[in-house]
Amino acid sequence: MSGALVRRSESFSPSLAWAGILAALAFAVFGLGQAVREDRAADRVAAGDGRAGVFVAESRSCGRGGCSWYGTFTPGGAPNAGTPGIRLRGVDADAVARDERVAALDVGARDFVYAADGSPDRDEAVSALLFGLVFGALGLAGAAIMLRRTPWAELPERLRHFDAADTVRAWARDLLTPDRWGWSARGPSAVPVKIVRAPLRTLAWAIAYPFVLLVAIVSVGAGVGLLLDDTPADFEMRLINLWLVVVLLLPAALAAQIGRMLLLRPRLRVLGDEIVIRDSVLLWKAARLRREDVAAVRPTGDGPGGHLGVGGHAELTPFREPLNLDLLLRTGVRLPGRRRRWGNWLWLLHRGLDRRLADRPLVPRRGEQYRRISLRVRDPERVAGDLQRWLGVPETSPRRPGFEPADHFLRGRHAVHDGTGDQSLTIKGTSPQPVLAEISNDGAPRVRVLAGRSGLRQGAPLASVPRGASAARLVVDGETRLRVKAAGAWTVTLGGPETARAFDRTISGRGSDVVRYEGPPGIGILTGGGREVGEMLLRGSDLALRHSLGQVVPAERRGTEPAALASLCSFAVPSGAVLELRADGDWNIEILPLRQIPGTPDLLEGPGADHVHTFDDSVQGAHPAVLLYTGPSARLETSYLGKGAFAVHRLTEGLAPAGTGGDEPIDLQPWTLLQVSTDGPGRWRLRTTAVGSTARPAASGLQEGSPSR
C-alpha cells in the first residue's frame, strides 16, 4: 500500500513498555508483601502474642471503611514517651472516647496496634492480596507479550559479536568527538545565519526555570537522603523509597532539558563545503550536510514549501512554532537525534498537547533518514538566497507566466445576440472552434440555455441563470446550436478565450463559469460549489478540450469512505490553462504552485506538494487526485466501480496531461506524476505489476522499501 497514504505513527518504545511492566511487578510485590504482613499480624492477635502497652486516643478519622482512632502508643514499662500517629484496630470506634486510655497489643506493625481484647481483622490482608494479584497478573501478561515479540533468534548472534571493550571504546569516541561538544562547529561562517526560537515561549520557560531549578535541587537532596538513610526498614519500605528516589530525579531531568534550551543557542554555520548545524536540545552532536547533498534551500511560510517523494521530515525546534526555512536534500541523511525517551521527552510532551499538529513531523529520531530539514531563522528570504548562491544555483529572475491565447477566429471581437423569449442561436465561423458564451438575464424570471439540435424541441441543459444572478459562462463547440428558453429579455455574448476571467492564485464565483489561469503550474483545490458540482473541464488556450477532470467534490462535502484518499481531492493545472466549472452555488478555486527541483526527479517543491500523494504499490480513492509513483518500473492496472467515466493521465513536468488516458494498462517509470479523474460516485484503485528489475534513478539515492513520505 502507499506509504504516503498511511499515517506514519510513532512506534511505542520497548523501554517504556518494560518500565511499565517492572512498575506493575513492583506494585504486585508490594501488595503481596503487605498481605503477608497483615495476615501475620492477625495471627499474632488471635494467639495473644505481642508487646502489651497503653494506647491514648487523640483524633478520630472516618472514611468509606468506617471510623478509626489515632493516637500515642506507649509500651508497658517504657521509660520514654510513646510513639504518636498509631492507629487502633480490633475495637469499635464508637466505644472509644477522646483521651481515653486503652490497653493495646503491639504485634510488630509500624503504624497500628490492636486492642488487648480485640478481634483480628483480615479485611486489610484480603484487599492487599487482591491488589497484588491484579498488578501481578498485569505485569506477567505484559512480560509475556514483550518476550514473545523479542527476536530471540537474533540474540545469540548478537551476544557472540558483542565485545565489551569495543563498546567502551566506541562510547569514549562518541564522548570525546569534537562534534559532540561543538568545537568543530566554531569559526567564521561563509553565510551569516542566525537560528531563533519563539521569543514568548522562550521567555516563559526562562521565567519558570529558577523555580524548576530550585525544585530540582531540593528533590535531588531528598533523593540522596533517602539513598543514604541507614534506618532499618523492611522490603516494602525500601521499595517505596526506591520509587520515591526515581520520582525525585524527574525535576532534575526537567531542569537539565530546560537549561540546555536556554543556555545553549542553536547555530548554523557554512564551513567549507559543509553546512554544520548544532542544536544541543534536539541533537547530541553537530549535524553535517555536504554541499552535494543539498538540493535546494527555500523559505517557507507564505512562500513555497517542499515535498519529498521518499524520506522523512525533521523539524529542529522544541516548540510548536512556525518554521520559515527548508533545506531540501537529494538523498536521505541520518541526523544525530537525542534518545527520545531520555534526551527530549519534555519537548515531546510539550508538542503533544496540540492535537492540531498530530500529523506534523516531530523532533528527529536516531536511525531515520530525512530529506527535508526545517528551521526557524532570522531573515529567511536573505538566508535562502545566500545559501542558494553558495550551492552554485544561478540566479534567474522568475518569469511571470502569462496567458497567451492561441489564434482564434473570435480573438479581439465579440458576437452579441439578444432577444426575448425562446430562440435558437447558431454559432458559425470561418474556422469553427469552441467559443466562450456568456449568458445574461436581462429581466426574465429565469433564462435556461440548452444544447439544441435542429428539429428537436429539447436538448442537453447547459446553464440556468435566475433573475438578479451574475452571468453564466460556458464553452460551446463552433458548430453547436444553442437554444435559449426564457419568459423575458436575455443576452448571449460570444467571444474568444481572452474574455474569460483571469486569475493567478485564487478566484471565486457562483454557478457555471470559465476562468483562465495565468500563474505557474500547480495543484487546484475546490471549495464550495453548491448542492452539486457537475464537472470540471481542463481546456487549452484555444478553448479546445484537453480532458475532463471529472466530478471534483468540494472539501467540505467529502465522505470518509474509502479510507485511503477519502478526504483528499485535487487536480493538476498547467500554466495558461482554461478551467470550465459547472456548478450551482458559490465556489472558490485555489491553485497551489508546484514544480520539480532540477536534478532530483523525486523532489517537488511548492505548497501544492502537500496535495500530491505518493504510492509505490497500490492506492485507492473516491475522488480525483494527483499521485506521484515512487516505485520501480512497472505496469499500472486500473479498476473502477461506480457510475460515470474514469481515466488516468500521465502528467508532464508542466502538469499538462500526456496522452488520452483511459483504463488500459500504463507503463510507469519511477517518479511519474498521474492525474486520476472520475465523473461520478464510485471507487477507483490503481495497482502496479512488475515488468522488470529496473532500479530507481541514481538521483534518489534511496533503498527500496523506504517510507514514501
PDB file of C-alpha atoms in Angstrom, residues 278-525:
ATOM      1  CA  ARG A 278      24.404  22.500  16.219  1.00  0.00           C
ATOM      2  CA  ASP A 279      21.292  22.143  18.383  1.00  0.00           C
ATOM      3  CA  SER A 280      22.056  20.945  21.899  1.00  0.00           C
ATOM      4  CA  VAL A 281      18.355  20.394  22.630  1.00  0.00           C
ATOM      5  CA  LEU A 282      17.468  18.002  19.818  1.00  0.00           C
ATOM      6  CA  LEU A 283      20.868  16.782  18.561  1.00  0.00           C
ATOM      7  CA  TRP A 284      23.536  15.125  20.700  1.00  0.00           C
ATOM      8  CA  LYS A 285      26.271  16.295  18.346  1.00  0.00           C
ATOM      9  CA  ALA A 286      26.640  18.627  15.380  1.00  0.00           C
ATOM     10  CA  ALA A 287      24.940  17.551  12.144  1.00  0.00           C
ATOM     11  CA  ARG A 288      26.880  17.925   8.895  1.00  0.00           C
ATOM     12  CA  LEU A 289      25.305  18.348   5.457  1.00  0.00           C
ATOM     13  CA  ARG A 290      27.579  18.197   2.420  1.00  0.00           C
ATOM     14  CA  ARG A 291      27.120  20.700  -0.375  1.00  0.00           C
ATOM     15  CA  GLU A 292      26.393  17.961  -2.918  1.00  0.00           C
ATOM     16  CA  ASP A 293      23.657  16.541  -0.685  1.00  0.00           C
ATOM     17  CA  VAL A 294      21.672  19.801  -0.541  1.00  0.00           C
ATOM     18  CA  ALA A 295      19.288  20.167  -3.475  1.00  0.00           C
ATOM     19  CA  ALA A 296      17.682  23.488  -2.615  1.00  0.00           C
ATOM     20  CA  VAL A 297      17.015  25.972   0.160  1.00  0.00           C
ATOM     21  CA  ARG A 298      13.572  27.510   0.318  1.00  0.00           C
ATOM     22  CA  PRO A 299      11.837  29.926   2.682  1.00  0.00           C
ATOM     23  CA  THR A 300       8.513  28.578   3.913  1.00  0.00           C
ATOM     24  CA  GLY A 301       5.509  30.337   5.450  1.00  0.00           C
ATOM     25  CA  ASP A 302       3.653  32.127   2.678  1.00  0.00           C
ATOM     26  CA  GLY A 303       6.356  31.059   0.207  1.00  0.00           C
ATOM     27  CA  PRO A 304       6.816  27.691  -1.471  1.00  0.00           C
ATOM     28  CA  GLY A 305       7.029  24.575   0.623  1.00  0.00           C
ATOM     29  CA  GLY A 306       8.620  21.252  -0.164  1.00  0.00           C
ATOM     30  CA  HIS A 307       7.568  17.648  -0.611  1.00  0.00           C
ATOM     31  CA  LEU A 308       9.739  14.560  -0.584  1.00  0.00           C
ATOM     32  CA  GLY A 309       8.945  11.556  -2.700  1.00  0.00           C
ATOM     33  CA  VAL A 310      10.846   9.312  -0.303  1.00  0.00           C
ATOM     34  CA  GLY A 311      12.291  10.257   3.068  1.00  0.00           C
ATOM     35  CA  GLY A 312      11.361  11.964   6.285  1.00  0.00           C
ATOM     36  CA  HIS A 313      10.902  15.490   7.552  1.00  0.00           C
ATOM     37  CA  ALA A 314      12.715  16.806  10.635  1.00  0.00           C
ATOM     38  CA  GLU A 315      11.758  19.994  12.461  1.00  0.00           C
ATOM     39  CA  LEU A 316      14.607  21.431  14.532  1.00  0.00           C
ATOM     40  CA  THR A 317      12.620  23.200  17.212  1.00  0.00           C
ATOM     41  CA  PRO A 318      11.368  22.126  20.636  1.00  0.00           C
ATOM     42  CA  PHE A 319       8.310  24.374  20.360  1.00  0.00           C
ATOM     43  CA  ARG A 320       5.035  24.361  18.477  1.00  0.00           C
ATOM     44  CA  GLU A 321       6.065  27.312  16.334  1.00  0.00           C
ATOM     45  CA  PRO A 322       6.030  28.030  12.593  1.00  0.00           C
ATOM     46  CA  LEU A 323       9.323  27.355  10.814  1.00  0.00           C
ATOM     47  CA  ASN A 324      10.473  29.514   7.924  1.00  0.00           C
ATOM     48  CA  LEU A 325      13.398  27.791   6.172  1.00  0.00           C
ATOM     49  CA  ASP A 326      13.611  24.386   4.492  1.00  0.00           C
ATOM     50  CA  LEU A 327      16.754  22.512   3.497  1.00  0.00           C
ATOM     51  CA  LEU A 328      15.789  20.032   0.766  1.00  0.00           C
ATOM     52  CA  LEU A 329      18.236  17.151   0.369  1.00  0.00           C
ATOM     53  CA  ARG A 330      18.988  14.957  -2.626  1.00  0.00           C
ATOM     54  CA  THR A 331      19.443  11.817  -0.530  1.00  0.00           C
ATOM     55  CA  GLY A 332      18.343  10.678   2.888  1.00  0.00           C
ATOM     56  CA  VAL A 333      20.568  11.910   5.730  1.00  0.00           C
ATOM     57  CA  ARG A 334      20.611  10.496   9.265  1.00  0.00           C
ATOM     58  CA  LEU A 335      20.606  13.169  11.958  1.00  0.00           C
ATOM     59  CA  PRO A 336      22.216  12.599  15.380  1.00  0.00           C
ATOM     60  CA  GLY A 337      18.959  12.945  17.267  1.00  0.00           C
ATOM     61  CA  ARG A 338      18.863  12.513  21.017  1.00  0.00           C
ATOM     62  CA  ARG A 339      17.171   9.494  22.519  1.00  0.00           C
ATOM     63  CA  ARG A 340      13.503  10.350  22.656  1.00  0.00           C
ATOM     64  CA  ARG A 341      12.841   8.589  25.937  1.00  0.00           C
ATOM     65  CA  TRP A 342      15.711  10.311  27.779  1.00  0.00           C
ATOM     66  CA  GLY A 343      17.025  13.315  25.896  1.00  0.00           C
ATOM     67  CA  ASN A 344      13.905  15.231  24.858  1.00  0.00           C
ATOM     68  CA  TRP A 345      10.806  13.713  26.495  1.00  0.00           C
ATOM     69  CA  LEU A 346       9.825  17.144  27.808  1.00  0.00           C
ATOM     70  CA  TRP A 347       9.564  18.618  24.294  1.00  0.00           C
ATOM     71  CA  LEU A 348       7.651  15.602  23.029  1.00  0.00           C
ATOM     72  CA  LEU A 349       5.082  16.143  25.778  1.00  0.00           C
ATOM     73  CA  HIS A 350       5.107  19.881  25.117  1.00  0.00           C
ATOM     74  CA  ARG A 351       4.345  19.402  21.415  1.00  0.00           C
ATOM     75  CA  GLY A 352       1.841  16.602  22.003  1.00  0.00           C
ATOM     76  CA  LEU A 353      -0.550  18.944  23.809  1.00  0.00           C
ATOM     77  CA  ASP A 354      -1.708  20.428  20.486  1.00  0.00           C
ATOM     78  CA  ARG A 355      -3.750  17.851  18.561  1.00  0.00           C
ATOM     79  CA  ARG A 356      -3.871  20.080  15.513  1.00  0.00           C
ATOM     80  CA  LEU A 357      -0.213  19.226  14.919  1.00  0.00           C
ATOM     81  CA  ALA A 358      -0.707  15.480  15.360  1.00  0.00           C
ATOM     82  CA  ASP A 359       0.255  14.818  11.732  1.00  0.00           C
ATOM     83  CA  ARG A 360       3.260  17.088  11.694  1.00  0.00           C
ATOM     84  CA  PRO A 361       6.733  15.561  11.908  1.00  0.00           C
ATOM     85  CA  LEU A 362       8.226  15.601  15.372  1.00  0.00           C
ATOM     86  CA  VAL A 363      11.796  16.023  16.521  1.00  0.00           C
ATOM     87  CA  PRO A 364      14.496  13.995  14.721  1.00  0.00           C
ATOM     88  CA  ARG A 365      14.928  10.348  15.644  1.00  0.00           C
ATOM     89  CA  ARG A 366      18.037   8.229  15.613  1.00  0.00           C
ATOM     90  CA  GLY A 367      18.431   5.885  12.664  1.00  0.00           C
ATOM     91  CA  GLU A 368      15.828   7.545  10.400  1.00  0.00           C
ATOM     92  CA  GLN A 369      16.644   9.207   7.090  1.00  0.00           C
ATOM     93  CA  TYR A 370      15.485  12.741   6.380  1.00  0.00           C
ATOM     94  CA  ARG A 371      15.126  14.583   3.087  1.00  0.00           C
ATOM     95  CA  ARG A 372      13.739  17.830   4.475  1.00  0.00           C
ATOM     96  CA  ILE A 373      15.035  19.795   7.473  1.00  0.00           C
ATOM     97  CA  SER A 374      13.025  22.781   8.702  1.00  0.00           C
ATOM     98  CA  LEU A 375      14.487  25.637  10.756  1.00  0.00           C
ATOM     99  CA  ARG A 376      13.455  29.000  12.134  1.00  0.00           C
ATOM    100  CA  VAL A 377      15.934  31.717  11.170  1.00  0.00           C
ATOM    101  CA  ARG A 378      16.059  35.472  11.092  1.00  0.00           C
ATOM    102  CA  ASP A 379      15.511  36.988   7.628  1.00  0.00           C
ATOM    103  CA  PRO A 380      14.685  33.699   5.811  1.00  0.00           C
ATOM    104  CA  GLU A 381      14.497  35.314   2.351  1.00  0.00           C
ATOM    105  CA  ARG A 382      18.035  36.650   2.598  1.00  0.00           C
ATOM    106  CA  VAL A 383      19.381  33.413   4.095  1.00  0.00           C
ATOM    107  CA  ALA A 384      17.753  31.311   1.377  1.00  0.00           C
ATOM    108  CA  GLY A 385      19.244  33.493  -1.345  1.00  0.00           C
ATOM    109  CA  ASP A 386      22.743  33.401   0.172  1.00  0.00           C
ATOM    110  CA  LEU A 387      22.641  29.616   0.626  1.00  0.00           C
ATOM    111  CA  GLN A 388      21.390  29.143  -2.942  1.00  0.00           C
ATOM    112  CA  ARG A 389      24.345  31.155  -4.215  1.00  0.00           C
ATOM    113  CA  TRP A 390      26.659  29.068  -2.004  1.00  0.00           C
ATOM    114  CA  LEU A 391      25.170  25.953  -3.606  1.00  0.00           C
ATOM    115  CA  GLY A 392      26.074  27.363  -7.022  1.00  0.00           C
ATOM    116  CA  VAL A 393      22.496  27.772  -8.238  1.00  0.00           C
ATOM    117  CA  PRO A 394      22.427  30.603 -10.804  1.00  0.00           C
ATOM    118  CA  GLU A 395      20.125  33.483 -10.050  1.00  0.00           C
ATOM    119  CA  THR A 396      17.305  33.756 -12.544  1.00  0.00           C
ATOM    120  CA  SER A 397      14.523  36.268 -12.293  1.00  0.00           C
ATOM    121  CA  PRO A 398      11.297  34.290 -12.216  1.00  0.00           C
ATOM    122  CA  ARG A 399       9.248  34.950 -15.305  1.00  0.00           C
ATOM    123  CA  ARG A 400       5.606  35.533 -14.500  1.00  0.00           C
ATOM    124  CA  PRO A 401       3.643  33.027 -16.569  1.00  0.00           C
ATOM    125  CA  GLY A 402       1.013  34.765 -18.603  1.00  0.00           C
ATOM    126  CA  PHE A 403      -1.933  33.640 -20.645  1.00  0.00           C
ATOM    127  CA  GLU A 404      -1.113  33.509 -24.333  1.00  0.00           C
ATOM    128  CA  PRO A 405      -4.293  32.871 -26.303  1.00  0.00           C
ATOM    129  CA  ALA A 406      -3.913  30.856 -29.468  1.00  0.00           C
ATOM    130  CA  ASP A 407      -5.131  32.045 -32.838  1.00  0.00           C
ATOM    131  CA  HIS A 408      -8.909  32.130 -32.580  1.00  0.00           C
ATOM    132  CA  PHE A 409     -11.453  33.305 -35.145  1.00  0.00           C
ATOM    133  CA  LEU A 410     -13.179  35.490 -32.489  1.00  0.00           C
ATOM    134  CA  ARG A 411      -9.981  36.875 -30.969  1.00  0.00           C
ATOM    135  CA  GLY A 412     -10.371  40.572 -30.219  1.00  0.00           C
ATOM    136  CA  ARG A 413     -14.066  40.773 -31.152  1.00  0.00           C
ATOM    137  CA  HIS A 414     -17.451  39.726 -29.848  1.00  0.00           C
ATOM    138  CA  ALA A 415     -20.697  38.469 -31.275  1.00  0.00           C
ATOM    139  CA  VAL A 416     -23.682  39.705 -29.259  1.00  0.00           C
ATOM    140  CA  HIS A 417     -27.129  38.105 -29.515  1.00  0.00           C
ATOM    141  CA  ASP A 418     -30.066  39.453 -27.544  1.00  0.00           C
ATOM    142  CA  GLY A 419     -33.719  38.653 -27.575  1.00  0.00           C
ATOM    143  CA  THR A 420     -36.890  37.988 -25.630  1.00  0.00           C
ATOM    144  CA  GLY A 421     -38.459  34.595 -25.087  1.00  0.00           C
ATOM    145  CA  ASP A 422     -37.414  31.299 -26.664  1.00  0.00           C
ATOM    146  CA  GLN A 423     -34.958  31.432 -29.517  1.00  0.00           C
ATOM    147  CA  SER A 424     -32.277  29.306 -31.209  1.00  0.00           C
ATOM    148  CA  LEU A 425     -28.751  30.542 -31.983  1.00  0.00           C
ATOM    149  CA  THR A 426     -26.309  29.013 -34.442  1.00  0.00           C
ATOM    150  CA  ILE A 427     -22.570  29.543 -33.946  1.00  0.00           C
ATOM    151  CA  LYS A 428     -20.584  29.557 -37.161  1.00  0.00           C
ATOM    152  CA  GLY A 429     -17.278  30.961 -38.290  1.00  0.00           C
ATOM    153  CA  THR A 430     -14.690  30.820 -40.992  1.00  0.00           C
ATOM    154  CA  SER A 431     -12.671  28.423 -38.812  1.00  0.00           C
ATOM    155  CA  PRO A 432     -15.119  26.727 -36.469  1.00  0.00           C
ATOM    156  CA  GLN A 433     -13.625  26.481 -32.969  1.00  0.00           C
ATOM    157  CA  PRO A 434     -15.017  26.295 -29.456  1.00  0.00           C
ATOM    158  CA  VAL A 435     -16.222  29.691 -28.262  1.00  0.00           C
ATOM    159  CA  LEU A 436     -16.961  31.191 -24.859  1.00  0.00           C
ATOM    160  CA  ALA A 437     -20.631  32.051 -24.374  1.00  0.00           C
ATOM    161  CA  GLU A 438     -21.700  34.492 -21.642  1.00  0.00           C
ATOM    162  CA  ILE A 439     -25.424  34.339 -20.782  1.00  0.00           C
ATOM    163  CA  SER A 440     -27.018  37.327 -19.014  1.00  0.00           C
ATOM    164  CA  ASN A 441     -30.521  37.579 -17.627  1.00  0.00           C
ATOM    165  CA  ASP A 442     -31.986  40.998 -18.517  1.00  0.00           C
ATOM    166  CA  GLY A 443     -35.240  40.667 -16.561  1.00  0.00           C
ATOM    167  CA  ALA A 444     -36.697  37.216 -17.132  1.00  0.00           C
ATOM    168  CA  PRO A 445     -37.628  35.058 -14.126  1.00  0.00           C
ATOM    169  CA  ARG A 446     -35.077  32.507 -15.364  1.00  0.00           C
ATOM    170  CA  VAL A 447     -33.038  32.016 -18.511  1.00  0.00           C
ATOM    171  CA  ARG A 448     -32.183  28.468 -19.484  1.00  0.00           C
ATOM    172  CA  VAL A 449     -29.691  27.507 -22.175  1.00  0.00           C
ATOM    173  CA  LEU A 450     -29.722  24.068 -23.771  1.00  0.00           C
ATOM    174  CA  ALA A 451     -27.621  22.391 -26.430  1.00  0.00           C
ATOM    175  CA  GLY A 452     -30.275  22.392 -29.119  1.00  0.00           C
ATOM    176  CA  ARG A 453     -30.432  20.353 -32.277  1.00  0.00           C
ATOM    177  CA  SER A 454     -32.215  21.067 -35.454  1.00  0.00           C
ATOM    178  CA  GLY A 455     -35.697  19.586 -35.381  1.00  0.00           C
ATOM    179  CA  LEU A 456     -35.668  18.889 -31.626  1.00  0.00           C
ATOM    180  CA  ARG A 457     -37.542  20.880 -29.007  1.00  0.00           C
ATOM    181  CA  GLN A 458     -35.261  19.988 -26.131  1.00  0.00           C
ATOM    182  CA  GLY A 459     -31.533  19.419 -25.694  1.00  0.00           C
ATOM    183  CA  ALA A 460     -28.932  18.863 -23.025  1.00  0.00           C
ATOM    184  CA  PRO A 461     -29.095  21.611 -20.329  1.00  0.00           C
ATOM    185  CA  LEU A 462     -26.003  23.798 -20.263  1.00  0.00           C
ATOM    186  CA  ALA A 463     -26.752  26.688 -17.884  1.00  0.00           C
ATOM    187  CA  SER A 464     -29.548  28.273 -15.870  1.00  0.00           C
ATOM    188  CA  VAL A 465     -29.470  31.962 -14.848  1.00  0.00           C
ATOM    189  CA  PRO A 466     -32.141  33.207 -12.397  1.00  0.00           C
ATOM    190  CA  ARG A 467     -33.191  36.846 -12.190  1.00  0.00           C
ATOM    191  CA  GLY A 468     -30.598  39.015 -10.429  1.00  0.00           C
ATOM    192  CA  ALA A 469     -27.798  36.435 -10.711  1.00  0.00           C
ATOM    193  CA  SER A 470     -24.467  37.125 -12.340  1.00  0.00           C
ATOM    194  CA  ALA A 471     -23.874  35.993 -15.891  1.00  0.00           C
ATOM    195  CA  ALA A 472     -23.063  32.339 -16.544  1.00  0.00           C
ATOM    196  CA  ARG A 473     -20.197  31.382 -18.826  1.00  0.00           C
ATOM    197  CA  LEU A 474     -19.659  28.164 -20.731  1.00  0.00           C
ATOM    198  CA  VAL A 475     -17.713  26.846 -23.696  1.00  0.00           C
ATOM    199  CA  VAL A 476     -19.603  25.515 -26.689  1.00  0.00           C
ATOM    200  CA  ASP A 477     -18.393  23.937 -29.912  1.00  0.00           C
ATOM    201  CA  GLY A 478     -18.133  26.093 -33.000  1.00  0.00           C
ATOM    202  CA  GLU A 479     -20.985  24.311 -34.794  1.00  0.00           C
ATOM    203  CA  THR A 480     -23.267  23.931 -31.759  1.00  0.00           C
ATOM    204  CA  ARG A 481     -26.826  25.312 -31.879  1.00  0.00           C
ATOM    205  CA  LEU A 482     -27.860  26.998 -28.618  1.00  0.00           C
ATOM    206  CA  ARG A 483     -31.496  27.024 -27.556  1.00  0.00           C
ATOM    207  CA  VAL A 484     -32.472  29.810 -25.155  1.00  0.00           C
ATOM    208  CA  LYS A 485     -35.689  29.399 -23.158  1.00  0.00           C
ATOM    209  CA  ALA A 486     -36.936  32.427 -21.206  1.00  0.00           C
ATOM    210  CA  ALA A 487     -40.048  34.486 -20.481  1.00  0.00           C
ATOM    211  CA  GLY A 488     -38.219  37.770 -20.777  1.00  0.00           C
ATOM    212  CA  ALA A 489     -35.143  39.533 -22.129  1.00  0.00           C
ATOM    213  CA  TRP A 490     -31.705  37.960 -22.294  1.00  0.00           C
ATOM    214  CA  THR A 491     -28.287  38.475 -23.880  1.00  0.00           C
ATOM    215  CA  VAL A 492     -25.749  35.945 -25.151  1.00  0.00           C
ATOM    216  CA  THR A 493     -22.246  37.256 -25.893  1.00  0.00           C
ATOM    217  CA  LEU A 494     -19.844  35.024 -27.823  1.00  0.00           C
ATOM    218  CA  GLY A 495     -16.088  35.578 -27.664  1.00  0.00           C
ATOM    219  CA  GLY A 496     -12.652  34.017 -27.617  1.00  0.00           C
ATOM    220  CA  PRO A 497     -10.578  32.687 -24.702  1.00  0.00           C
ATOM    221  CA  GLU A 498      -9.359  36.155 -23.669  1.00  0.00           C
ATOM    222  CA  THR A 499     -12.900  37.027 -22.491  1.00  0.00           C
ATOM    223  CA  ALA A 500     -12.675  34.525 -19.618  1.00  0.00           C
ATOM    224  CA  ARG A 501     -11.946  35.875 -16.153  1.00  0.00           C
ATOM    225  CA  ALA A 502      -8.224  35.752 -15.315  1.00  0.00           C
ATOM    226  CA  PHE A 503      -6.563  34.772 -12.021  1.00  0.00           C
ATOM    227  CA  ASP A 504      -3.119  33.689 -10.802  1.00  0.00           C
ATOM    228  CA  ARG A 505      -3.813  32.080  -7.390  1.00  0.00           C
ATOM    229  CA  THR A 506      -7.421  32.158  -6.187  1.00  0.00           C
ATOM    230  CA  ILE A 507     -10.749  33.010  -7.758  1.00  0.00           C
ATOM    231  CA  SER A 508     -14.347  32.853  -6.565  1.00  0.00           C
ATOM    232  CA  GLY A 509     -17.652  32.781  -8.339  1.00  0.00           C
ATOM    233  CA  ARG A 510     -21.154  31.417  -8.473  1.00  0.00           C
ATOM    234  CA  GLY A 511     -22.716  28.958 -10.846  1.00  0.00           C
ATOM    235  CA  SER A 512     -21.171  27.824 -14.132  1.00  0.00           C
ATOM    236  CA  ASP A 513     -18.114  29.802 -15.181  1.00  0.00           C
ATOM    237  CA  VAL A 514     -14.992  29.749 -17.353  1.00  0.00           C
ATOM    238  CA  VAL A 515     -11.711  31.134 -15.971  1.00  0.00           C
ATOM    239  CA  ARG A 516      -8.173  31.328 -17.348  1.00  0.00           C
ATOM    240  CA  TYR A 517      -5.159  30.648 -15.173  1.00  0.00           C
ATOM    241  CA  GLU A 518      -2.109  32.905 -15.514  1.00  0.00           C
ATOM    242  CA  GLY A 519       0.079  31.510 -12.719  1.00  0.00           C
ATOM    243  CA  PRO A 520       2.721  28.762 -12.655  1.00  0.00           C
ATOM    244  CA  PRO A 521       1.741  25.078 -12.833  1.00  0.00           C
ATOM    245  CA  GLY A 522       0.093  23.932  -9.636  1.00  0.00           C
ATOM    246  CA  ILE A 523      -2.446  21.807  -7.824  1.00  0.00           C
ATOM    247  CA  GLY A 524      -6.053  23.012  -7.720  1.00  0.00           C
ATOM    248  CA  ILE A 525      -8.281  22.800  -4.647  1.00  0.00           C
TER     249      ILE A 525
END
